[in-house]
Structure formats: C-alpha cells, structure tokens
PDB file of C-alpha atoms in Angstrom:
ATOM      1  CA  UNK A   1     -34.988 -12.508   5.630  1.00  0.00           C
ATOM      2  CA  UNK A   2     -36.207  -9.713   2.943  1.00  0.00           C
ATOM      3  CA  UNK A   3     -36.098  -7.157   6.089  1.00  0.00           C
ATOM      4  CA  UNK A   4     -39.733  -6.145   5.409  1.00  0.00           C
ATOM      5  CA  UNK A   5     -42.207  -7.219   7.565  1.00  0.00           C
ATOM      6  CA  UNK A   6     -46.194  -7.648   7.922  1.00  0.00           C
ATOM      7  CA  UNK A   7     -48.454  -8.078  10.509  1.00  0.00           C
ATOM      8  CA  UNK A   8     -50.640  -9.519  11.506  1.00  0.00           C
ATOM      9  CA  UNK A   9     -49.511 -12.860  10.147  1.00  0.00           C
ATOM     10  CA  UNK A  10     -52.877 -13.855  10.610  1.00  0.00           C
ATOM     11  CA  UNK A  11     -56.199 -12.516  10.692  1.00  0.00           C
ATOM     12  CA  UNK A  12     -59.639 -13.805  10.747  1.00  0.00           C
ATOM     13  CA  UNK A  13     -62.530 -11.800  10.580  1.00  0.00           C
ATOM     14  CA  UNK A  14     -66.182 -11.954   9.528  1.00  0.00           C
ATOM     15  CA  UNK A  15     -68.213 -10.672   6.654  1.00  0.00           C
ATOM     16  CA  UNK A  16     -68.739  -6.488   6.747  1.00  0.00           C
ATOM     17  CA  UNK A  17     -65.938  -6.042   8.787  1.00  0.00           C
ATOM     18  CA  UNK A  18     -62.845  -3.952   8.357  1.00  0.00           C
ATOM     19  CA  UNK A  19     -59.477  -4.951   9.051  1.00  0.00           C
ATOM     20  CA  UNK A  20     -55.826  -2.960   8.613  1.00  0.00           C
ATOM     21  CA  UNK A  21     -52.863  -4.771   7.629  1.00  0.00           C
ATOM     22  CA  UNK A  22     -49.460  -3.140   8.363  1.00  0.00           C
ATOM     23  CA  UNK A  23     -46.117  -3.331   6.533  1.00  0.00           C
ATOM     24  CA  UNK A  24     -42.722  -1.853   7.165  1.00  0.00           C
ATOM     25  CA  UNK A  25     -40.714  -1.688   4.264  1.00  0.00           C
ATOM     26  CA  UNK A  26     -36.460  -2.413   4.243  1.00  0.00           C
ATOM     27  CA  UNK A  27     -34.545   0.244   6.297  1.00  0.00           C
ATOM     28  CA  UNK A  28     -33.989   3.046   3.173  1.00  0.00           C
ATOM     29  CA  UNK A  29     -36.842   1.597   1.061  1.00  0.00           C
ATOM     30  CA  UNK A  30     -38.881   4.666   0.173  1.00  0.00           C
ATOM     31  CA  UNK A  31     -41.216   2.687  -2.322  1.00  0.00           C
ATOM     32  CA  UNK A  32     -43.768  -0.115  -1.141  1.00  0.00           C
ATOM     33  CA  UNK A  33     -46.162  -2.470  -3.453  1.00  0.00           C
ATOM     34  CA  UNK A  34     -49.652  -4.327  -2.189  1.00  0.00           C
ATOM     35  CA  UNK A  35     -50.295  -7.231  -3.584  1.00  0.00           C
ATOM     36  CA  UNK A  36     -53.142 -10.154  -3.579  1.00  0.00           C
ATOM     37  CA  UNK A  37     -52.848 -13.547  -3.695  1.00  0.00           C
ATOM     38  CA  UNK A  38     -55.415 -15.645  -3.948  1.00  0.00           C
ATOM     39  CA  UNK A  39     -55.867 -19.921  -5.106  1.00  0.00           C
ATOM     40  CA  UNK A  40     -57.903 -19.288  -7.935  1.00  0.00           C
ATOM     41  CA  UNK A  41     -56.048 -15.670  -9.323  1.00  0.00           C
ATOM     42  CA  UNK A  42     -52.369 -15.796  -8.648  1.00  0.00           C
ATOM     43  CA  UNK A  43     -50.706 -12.513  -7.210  1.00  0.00           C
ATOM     44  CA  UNK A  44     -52.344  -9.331  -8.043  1.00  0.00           C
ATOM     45  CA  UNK A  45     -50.898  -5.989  -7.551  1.00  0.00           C
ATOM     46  CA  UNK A  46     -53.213  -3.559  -5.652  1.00  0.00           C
ATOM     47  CA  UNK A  47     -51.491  -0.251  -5.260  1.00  0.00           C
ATOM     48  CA  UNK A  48     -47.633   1.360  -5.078  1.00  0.00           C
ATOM     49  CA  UNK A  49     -46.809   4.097  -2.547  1.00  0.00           C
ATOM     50  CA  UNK A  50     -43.627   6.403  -3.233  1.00  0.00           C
ATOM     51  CA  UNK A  51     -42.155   8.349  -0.258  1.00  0.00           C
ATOM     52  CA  UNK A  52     -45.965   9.149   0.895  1.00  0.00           C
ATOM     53  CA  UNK A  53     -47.326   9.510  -2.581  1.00  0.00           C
ATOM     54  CA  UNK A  54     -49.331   6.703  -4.344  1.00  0.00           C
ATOM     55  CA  UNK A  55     -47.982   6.439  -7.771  1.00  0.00           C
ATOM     56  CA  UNK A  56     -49.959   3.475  -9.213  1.00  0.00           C
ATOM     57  CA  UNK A  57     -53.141   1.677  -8.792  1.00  0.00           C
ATOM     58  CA  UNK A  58     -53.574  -1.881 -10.464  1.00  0.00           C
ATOM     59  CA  UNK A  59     -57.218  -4.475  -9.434  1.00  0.00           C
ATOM     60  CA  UNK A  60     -57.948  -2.690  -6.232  1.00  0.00           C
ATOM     61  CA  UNK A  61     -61.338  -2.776  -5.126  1.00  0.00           C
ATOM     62  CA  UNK A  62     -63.044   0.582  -3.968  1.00  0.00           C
ATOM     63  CA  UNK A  63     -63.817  -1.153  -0.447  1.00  0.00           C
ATOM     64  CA  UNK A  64     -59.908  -0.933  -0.426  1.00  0.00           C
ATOM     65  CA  UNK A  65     -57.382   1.809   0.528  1.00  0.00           C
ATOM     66  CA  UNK A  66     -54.140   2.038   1.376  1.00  0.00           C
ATOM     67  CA  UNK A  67     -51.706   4.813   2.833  1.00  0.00           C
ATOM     68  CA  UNK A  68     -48.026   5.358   3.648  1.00  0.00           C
ATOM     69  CA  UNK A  69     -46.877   7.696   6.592  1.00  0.00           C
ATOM     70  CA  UNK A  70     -44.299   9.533   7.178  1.00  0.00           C
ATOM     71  CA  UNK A  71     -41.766   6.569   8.643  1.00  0.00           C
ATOM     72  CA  UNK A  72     -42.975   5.134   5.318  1.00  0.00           C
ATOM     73  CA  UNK A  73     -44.599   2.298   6.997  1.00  0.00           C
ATOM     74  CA  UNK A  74     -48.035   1.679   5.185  1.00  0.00           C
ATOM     75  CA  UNK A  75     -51.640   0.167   5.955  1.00  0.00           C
ATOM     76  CA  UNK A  76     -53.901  -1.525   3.445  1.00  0.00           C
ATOM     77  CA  UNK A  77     -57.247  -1.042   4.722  1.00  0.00           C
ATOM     78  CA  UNK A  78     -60.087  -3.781   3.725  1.00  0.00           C
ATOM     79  CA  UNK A  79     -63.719  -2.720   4.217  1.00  0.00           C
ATOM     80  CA  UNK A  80     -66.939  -4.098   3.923  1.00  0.00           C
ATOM     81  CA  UNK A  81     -65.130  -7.850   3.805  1.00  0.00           C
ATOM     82  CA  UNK A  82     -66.627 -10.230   1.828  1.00  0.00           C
ATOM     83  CA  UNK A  83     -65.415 -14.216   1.634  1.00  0.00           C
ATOM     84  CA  UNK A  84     -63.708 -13.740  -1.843  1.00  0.00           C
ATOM     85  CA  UNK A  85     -61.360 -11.418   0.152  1.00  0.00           C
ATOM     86  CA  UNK A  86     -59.931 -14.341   2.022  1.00  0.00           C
ATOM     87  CA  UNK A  87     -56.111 -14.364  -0.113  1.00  0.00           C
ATOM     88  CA  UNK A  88     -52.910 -13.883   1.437  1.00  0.00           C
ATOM     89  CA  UNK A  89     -51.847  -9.790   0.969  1.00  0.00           C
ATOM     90  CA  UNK A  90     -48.176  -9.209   0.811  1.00  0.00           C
ATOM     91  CA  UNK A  91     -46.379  -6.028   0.948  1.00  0.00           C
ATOM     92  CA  UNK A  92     -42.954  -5.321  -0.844  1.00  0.00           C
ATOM     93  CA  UNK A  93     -40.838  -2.719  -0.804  1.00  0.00           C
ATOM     94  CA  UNK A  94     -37.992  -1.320  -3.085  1.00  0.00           C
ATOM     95  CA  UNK A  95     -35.413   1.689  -3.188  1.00  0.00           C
ATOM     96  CA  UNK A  96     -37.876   3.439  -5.124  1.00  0.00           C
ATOM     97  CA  UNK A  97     -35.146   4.660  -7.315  1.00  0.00           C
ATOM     98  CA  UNK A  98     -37.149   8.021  -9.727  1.00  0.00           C
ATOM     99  CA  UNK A  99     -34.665   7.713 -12.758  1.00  0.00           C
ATOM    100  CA  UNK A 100     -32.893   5.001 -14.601  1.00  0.00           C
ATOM    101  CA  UNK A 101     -33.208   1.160 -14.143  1.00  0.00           C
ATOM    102  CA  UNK A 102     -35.802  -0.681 -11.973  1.00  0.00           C
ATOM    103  CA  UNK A 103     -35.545  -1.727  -8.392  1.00  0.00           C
ATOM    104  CA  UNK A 104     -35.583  -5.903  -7.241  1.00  0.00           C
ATOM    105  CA  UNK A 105     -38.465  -5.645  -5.077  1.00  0.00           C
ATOM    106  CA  UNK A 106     -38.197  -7.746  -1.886  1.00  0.00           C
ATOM    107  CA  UNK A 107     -41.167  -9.266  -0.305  1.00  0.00           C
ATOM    108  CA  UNK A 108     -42.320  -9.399   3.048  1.00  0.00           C
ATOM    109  CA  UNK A 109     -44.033 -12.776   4.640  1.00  0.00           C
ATOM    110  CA  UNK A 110     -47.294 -11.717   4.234  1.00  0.00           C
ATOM    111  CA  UNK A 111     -51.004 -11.353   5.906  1.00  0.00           C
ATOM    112  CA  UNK A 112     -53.185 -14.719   5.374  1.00  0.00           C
ATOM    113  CA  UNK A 113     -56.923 -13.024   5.430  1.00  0.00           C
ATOM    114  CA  UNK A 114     -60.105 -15.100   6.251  1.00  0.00           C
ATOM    115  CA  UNK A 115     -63.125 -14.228   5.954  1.00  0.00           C
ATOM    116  CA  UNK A 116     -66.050 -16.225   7.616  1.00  0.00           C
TER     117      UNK A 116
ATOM    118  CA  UNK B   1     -49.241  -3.510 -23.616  1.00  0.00           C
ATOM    119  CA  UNK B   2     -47.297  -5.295 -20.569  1.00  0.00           C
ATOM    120  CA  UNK B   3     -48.143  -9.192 -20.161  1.00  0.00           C
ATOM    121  CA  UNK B   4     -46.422 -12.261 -18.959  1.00  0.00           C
ATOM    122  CA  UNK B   5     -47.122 -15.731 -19.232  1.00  0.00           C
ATOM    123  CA  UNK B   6     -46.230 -18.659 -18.050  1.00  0.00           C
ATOM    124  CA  UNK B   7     -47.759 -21.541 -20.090  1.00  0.00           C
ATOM    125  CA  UNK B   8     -47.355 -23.964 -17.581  1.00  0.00           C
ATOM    126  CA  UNK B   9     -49.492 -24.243 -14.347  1.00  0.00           C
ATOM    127  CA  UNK B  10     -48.212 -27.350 -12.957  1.00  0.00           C
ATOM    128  CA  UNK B  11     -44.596 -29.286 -14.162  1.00  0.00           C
ATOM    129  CA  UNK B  12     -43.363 -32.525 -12.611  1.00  0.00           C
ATOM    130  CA  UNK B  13     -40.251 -33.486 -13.210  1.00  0.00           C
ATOM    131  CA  UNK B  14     -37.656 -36.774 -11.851  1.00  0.00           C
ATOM    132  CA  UNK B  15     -34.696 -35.789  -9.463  1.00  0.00           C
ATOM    133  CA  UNK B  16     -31.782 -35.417 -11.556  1.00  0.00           C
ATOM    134  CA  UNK B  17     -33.863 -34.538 -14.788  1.00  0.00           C
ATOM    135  CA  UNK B  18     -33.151 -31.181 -16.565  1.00  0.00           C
ATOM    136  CA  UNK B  19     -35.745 -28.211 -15.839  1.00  0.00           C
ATOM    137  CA  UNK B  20     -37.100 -25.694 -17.562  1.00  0.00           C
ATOM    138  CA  UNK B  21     -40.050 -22.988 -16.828  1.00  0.00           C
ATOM    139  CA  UNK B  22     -41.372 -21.096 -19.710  1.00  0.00           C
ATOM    140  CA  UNK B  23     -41.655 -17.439 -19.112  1.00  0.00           C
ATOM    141  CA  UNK B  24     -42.928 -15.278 -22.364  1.00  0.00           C
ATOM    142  CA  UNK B  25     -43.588 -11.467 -22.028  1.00  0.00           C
ATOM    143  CA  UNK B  26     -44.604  -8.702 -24.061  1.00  0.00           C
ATOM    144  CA  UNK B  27     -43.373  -5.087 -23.346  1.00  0.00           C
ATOM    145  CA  UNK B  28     -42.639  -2.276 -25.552  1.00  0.00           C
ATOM    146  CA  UNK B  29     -38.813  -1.170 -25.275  1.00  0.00           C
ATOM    147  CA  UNK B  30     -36.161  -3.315 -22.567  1.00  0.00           C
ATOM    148  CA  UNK B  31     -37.747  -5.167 -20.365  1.00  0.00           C
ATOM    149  CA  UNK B  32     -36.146  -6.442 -16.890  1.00  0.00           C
ATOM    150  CA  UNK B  33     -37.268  -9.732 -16.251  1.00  0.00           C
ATOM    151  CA  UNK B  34     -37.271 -11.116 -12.658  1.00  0.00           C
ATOM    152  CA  UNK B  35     -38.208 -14.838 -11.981  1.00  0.00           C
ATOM    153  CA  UNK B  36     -39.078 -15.027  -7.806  1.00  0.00           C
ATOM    154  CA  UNK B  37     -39.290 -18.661  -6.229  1.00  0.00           C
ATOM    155  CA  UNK B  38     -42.132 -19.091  -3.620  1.00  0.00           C
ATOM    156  CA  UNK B  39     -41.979 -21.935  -0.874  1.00  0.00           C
ATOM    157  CA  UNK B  40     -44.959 -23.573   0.460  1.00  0.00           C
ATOM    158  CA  UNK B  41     -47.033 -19.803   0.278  1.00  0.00           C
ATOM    159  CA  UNK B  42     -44.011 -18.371   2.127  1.00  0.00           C
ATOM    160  CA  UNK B  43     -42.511 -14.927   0.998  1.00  0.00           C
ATOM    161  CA  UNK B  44     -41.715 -14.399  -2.711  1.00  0.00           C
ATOM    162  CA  UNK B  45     -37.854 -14.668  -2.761  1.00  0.00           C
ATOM    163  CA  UNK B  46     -35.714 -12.922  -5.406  1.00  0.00           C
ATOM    164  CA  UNK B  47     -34.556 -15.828  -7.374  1.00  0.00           C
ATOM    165  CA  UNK B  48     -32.699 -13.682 -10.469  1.00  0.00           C
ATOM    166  CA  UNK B  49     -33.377 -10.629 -12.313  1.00  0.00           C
ATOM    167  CA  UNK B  50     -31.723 -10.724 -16.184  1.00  0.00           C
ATOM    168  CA  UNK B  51     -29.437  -8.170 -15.649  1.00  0.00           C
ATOM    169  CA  UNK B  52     -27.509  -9.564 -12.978  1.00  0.00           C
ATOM    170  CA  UNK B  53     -26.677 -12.921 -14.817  1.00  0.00           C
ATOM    171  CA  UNK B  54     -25.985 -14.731 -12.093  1.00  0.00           C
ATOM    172  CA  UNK B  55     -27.015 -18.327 -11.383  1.00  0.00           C
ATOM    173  CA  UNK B  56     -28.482 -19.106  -7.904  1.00  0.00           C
ATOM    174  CA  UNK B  57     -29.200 -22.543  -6.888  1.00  0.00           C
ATOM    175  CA  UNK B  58     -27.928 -23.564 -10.449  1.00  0.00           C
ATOM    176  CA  UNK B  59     -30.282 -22.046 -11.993  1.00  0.00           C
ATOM    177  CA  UNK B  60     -30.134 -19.827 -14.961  1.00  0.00           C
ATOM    178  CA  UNK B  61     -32.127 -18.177 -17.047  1.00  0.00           C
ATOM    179  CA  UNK B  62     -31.393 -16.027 -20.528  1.00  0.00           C
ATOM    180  CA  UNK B  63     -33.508 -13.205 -22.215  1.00  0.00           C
ATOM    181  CA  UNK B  64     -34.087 -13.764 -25.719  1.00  0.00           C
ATOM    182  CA  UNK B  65     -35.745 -10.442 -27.189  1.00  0.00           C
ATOM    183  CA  UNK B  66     -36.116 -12.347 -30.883  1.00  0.00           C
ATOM    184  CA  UNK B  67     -38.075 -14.577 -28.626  1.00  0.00           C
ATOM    185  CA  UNK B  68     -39.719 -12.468 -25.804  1.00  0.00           C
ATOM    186  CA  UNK B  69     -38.572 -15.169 -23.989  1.00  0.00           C
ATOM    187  CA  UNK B  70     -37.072 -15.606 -20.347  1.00  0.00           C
ATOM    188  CA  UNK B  71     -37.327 -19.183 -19.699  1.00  0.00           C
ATOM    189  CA  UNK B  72     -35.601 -20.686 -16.326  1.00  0.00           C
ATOM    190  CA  UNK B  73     -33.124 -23.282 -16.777  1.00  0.00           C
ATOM    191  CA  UNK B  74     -31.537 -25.967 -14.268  1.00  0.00           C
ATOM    192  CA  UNK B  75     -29.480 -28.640 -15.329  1.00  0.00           C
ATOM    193  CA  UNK B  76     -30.587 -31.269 -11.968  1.00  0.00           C
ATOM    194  CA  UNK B  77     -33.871 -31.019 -10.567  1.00  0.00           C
ATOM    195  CA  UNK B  78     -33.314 -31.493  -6.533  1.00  0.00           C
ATOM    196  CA  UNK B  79     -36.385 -32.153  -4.117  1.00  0.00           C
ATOM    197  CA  UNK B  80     -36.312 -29.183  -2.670  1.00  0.00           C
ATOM    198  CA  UNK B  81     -36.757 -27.243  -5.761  1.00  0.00           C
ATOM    199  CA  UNK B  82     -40.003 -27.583  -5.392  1.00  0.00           C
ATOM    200  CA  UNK B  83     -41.903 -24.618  -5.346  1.00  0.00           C
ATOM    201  CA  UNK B  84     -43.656 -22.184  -6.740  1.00  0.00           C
ATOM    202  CA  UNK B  85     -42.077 -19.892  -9.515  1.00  0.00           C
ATOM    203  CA  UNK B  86     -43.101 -16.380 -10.827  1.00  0.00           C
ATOM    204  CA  UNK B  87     -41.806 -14.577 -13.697  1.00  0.00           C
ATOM    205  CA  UNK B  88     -41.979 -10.791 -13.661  1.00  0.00           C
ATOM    206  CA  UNK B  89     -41.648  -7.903 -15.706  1.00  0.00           C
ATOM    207  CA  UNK B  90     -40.587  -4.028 -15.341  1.00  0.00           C
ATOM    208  CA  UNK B  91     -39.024  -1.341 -17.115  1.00  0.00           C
ATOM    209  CA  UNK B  92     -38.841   2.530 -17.396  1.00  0.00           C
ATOM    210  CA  UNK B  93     -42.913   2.242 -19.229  1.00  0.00           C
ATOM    211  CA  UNK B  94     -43.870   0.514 -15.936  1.00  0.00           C
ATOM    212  CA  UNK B  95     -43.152   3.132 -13.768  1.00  0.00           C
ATOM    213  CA  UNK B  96     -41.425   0.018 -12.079  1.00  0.00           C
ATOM    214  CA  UNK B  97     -44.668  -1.540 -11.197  1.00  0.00           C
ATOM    215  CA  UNK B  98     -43.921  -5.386 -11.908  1.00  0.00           C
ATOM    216  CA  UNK B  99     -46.366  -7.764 -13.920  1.00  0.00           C
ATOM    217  CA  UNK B 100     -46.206 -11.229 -12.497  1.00  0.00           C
ATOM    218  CA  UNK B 101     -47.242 -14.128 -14.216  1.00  0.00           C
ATOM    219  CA  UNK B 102     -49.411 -16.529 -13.021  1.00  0.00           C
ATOM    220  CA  UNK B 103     -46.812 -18.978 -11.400  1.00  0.00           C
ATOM    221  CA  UNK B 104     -45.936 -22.236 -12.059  1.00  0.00           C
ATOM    222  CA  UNK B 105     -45.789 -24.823  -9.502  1.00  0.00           C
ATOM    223  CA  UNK B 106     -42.994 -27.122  -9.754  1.00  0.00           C
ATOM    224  CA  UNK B 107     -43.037 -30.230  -8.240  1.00  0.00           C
ATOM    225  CA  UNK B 108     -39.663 -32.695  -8.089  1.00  0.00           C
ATOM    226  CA  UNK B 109     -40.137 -36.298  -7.836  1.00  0.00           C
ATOM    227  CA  UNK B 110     -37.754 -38.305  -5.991  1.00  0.00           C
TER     228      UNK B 110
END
C-alpha cells in the first residue's frame, strides 16, 4: 500500500454531468499528480499541484479542473462529461522536493469513471 | 524535447525464458528513468528508478546514455510477472513532471 488513496473507487455517471474525485496524498507528500488512463491512450498526465500551487498542466481538457487545499488533499473536477471521459483517473503524490533530484512518485488505486 | 517509448505493445514470453522490455527516451541533460509495474489495472507500483540500482523481483534494468536506452531485464519469466509495465522519465528540465510511455503488456506463458 502506496499510502495515497482515492475515492470513489467507482463512479458512474451520465453524459453533462459533473463529478469530483478526491485524493489524499502520503502523510508529508506536499506534491500530487492527475493522471488519465484510458484503453485506447495509455496514462496521461493532467495537472501537478505543489503545496496549494499548480505548477504544471499537461492534456487537460478545459471541462477539467483540479485544486489542492490546505491539508493538501486535492479534487479533480470533471464537467460537462462526455463518454470518451470514461478512463480510470489516478492521483499520485511525491515529497515534492523544490531543489536537486526528482521524487519516486507513488500511486494511489485509482477512480474507474463511466460515463453512460 | 522529453519522449519515451516503448516499442513494444504486447510481449509473450515461456516461463523460464529470459525477458526484456525496451524502454528508449529522449531528454536533454540526466534523465531519471523509472520503470512502474501495473497489475490487472491496479495501482502503478514503483518497480525501480535508475539511480537506486537495485533489482526487485529479479529484475534489473541499466541506463545506457550512448543508447538513450533503459531497457528492463529478467533472467526467468514467472507467471505472475505478468503485467503491465511503464517506463518513465524526469529530471531537473521536467520540473519533475514524469513522461510515461505507453506501457507494455507482458504476458508469461506457462
């Protein structure tokens, strides 16, 4: 067990909608990553929060947003759902070191999305 | 600009036979290079990062810069290596964002 965890596990919702997906990042983990995955593209990243501050954006769709808080939890919000959203949406998080070397990011169990 | 690829979608191999997944990158300056195993759509799992050099469940891999190479080695294929792999890059340009490559899915036949 990675420590960070997701929920919901599952979550199925119809086109238009809007859903939040949570994630709690490893106890002293100030950095957390949103990715994608989907059959047909592999694992996309979406977005990277630092300590509250998002510090870098990769294929995320305008209809998406994301946030962290304070507790440095975050929520990836998905509006306006459309079936090629369906993917499972996995959150990681890392020390989120700001100098030298690069953190081993560890992987939480993820959100399966569907989309009707 | 940052890219990896793994050549390989799908690799079968026999229990017992030697395994290797092909990881190539390209990156301006050191890389780190991750490779992350992923069960049955489970949670990525840290497999090994280059740095560390270590070998978990016997396997290895090595990064050859002449090569941009960081290919994953294991002498005996077992069944329940069977999985999904990922090879990742990061570094000081990537503001430690990590590029994934598209996974390949290993299957071991008994």
């Amino acid at each position: 067990d990675s420590g960070v965890t997701q929920t919901p596990k599952h979550l199925i919702t119809a086109t238009g909608q809007r859903v939040t997906l949570r994630c709690s990042p490893r106890s002293g983990d100030l950095s957390v990553y949103w990715y994608q995955q989907s059959l047909d593209q592999g694992l996309q990243f979406l977005i990277h929060y630092y300590n509250g501050e998002e510090r870098a954006k990769g294929n995320i769709l305008e209809r998406f947003s994301a946030q962290q808080f304070p507790d440095l939890h975050s929520e990836l919000n998905l509006s306006s759902l459309e079936l090629g959203d369906s993917a499972l949406y996995f959150c990681a998080s890392s020390v989120g070191r700001t100098s030298g070397g690069t953190d081993t990011q560890y992987f939480g169990p993820g959100t399966r999305l569907t989309v009707l | 600009a940052q890219r990896v690829t793994q050549p390989e979608k799908l690799l079968s191999v026999f229990k017992g036979a030697p395994v290797e997944l092909k990881c190539n990158y390209s990156y301006s300056g050191s890389p780190e290079l991750f490779w992350y195993v992923q069960y049955s759509r489970q949670r990525l799992q840290l497999l090994l990062r280059h740095i560390s050099r270590e070998s978990i469940k016997g396997f290895t891999a090595d990064l050859n810069k002449g090569e941009t190479s960081f290919h994953l080695k294991k002498p005996f294929a077992q069944e329940e290596d069977s999985a999904m792999y990922y090879c990742a890059l990061s570094g000081r340009n990537t503001g430690n964002q990590f590029y994934f490559g598209t996974g390949t899915s290993l299957t071991v036949i008994p």
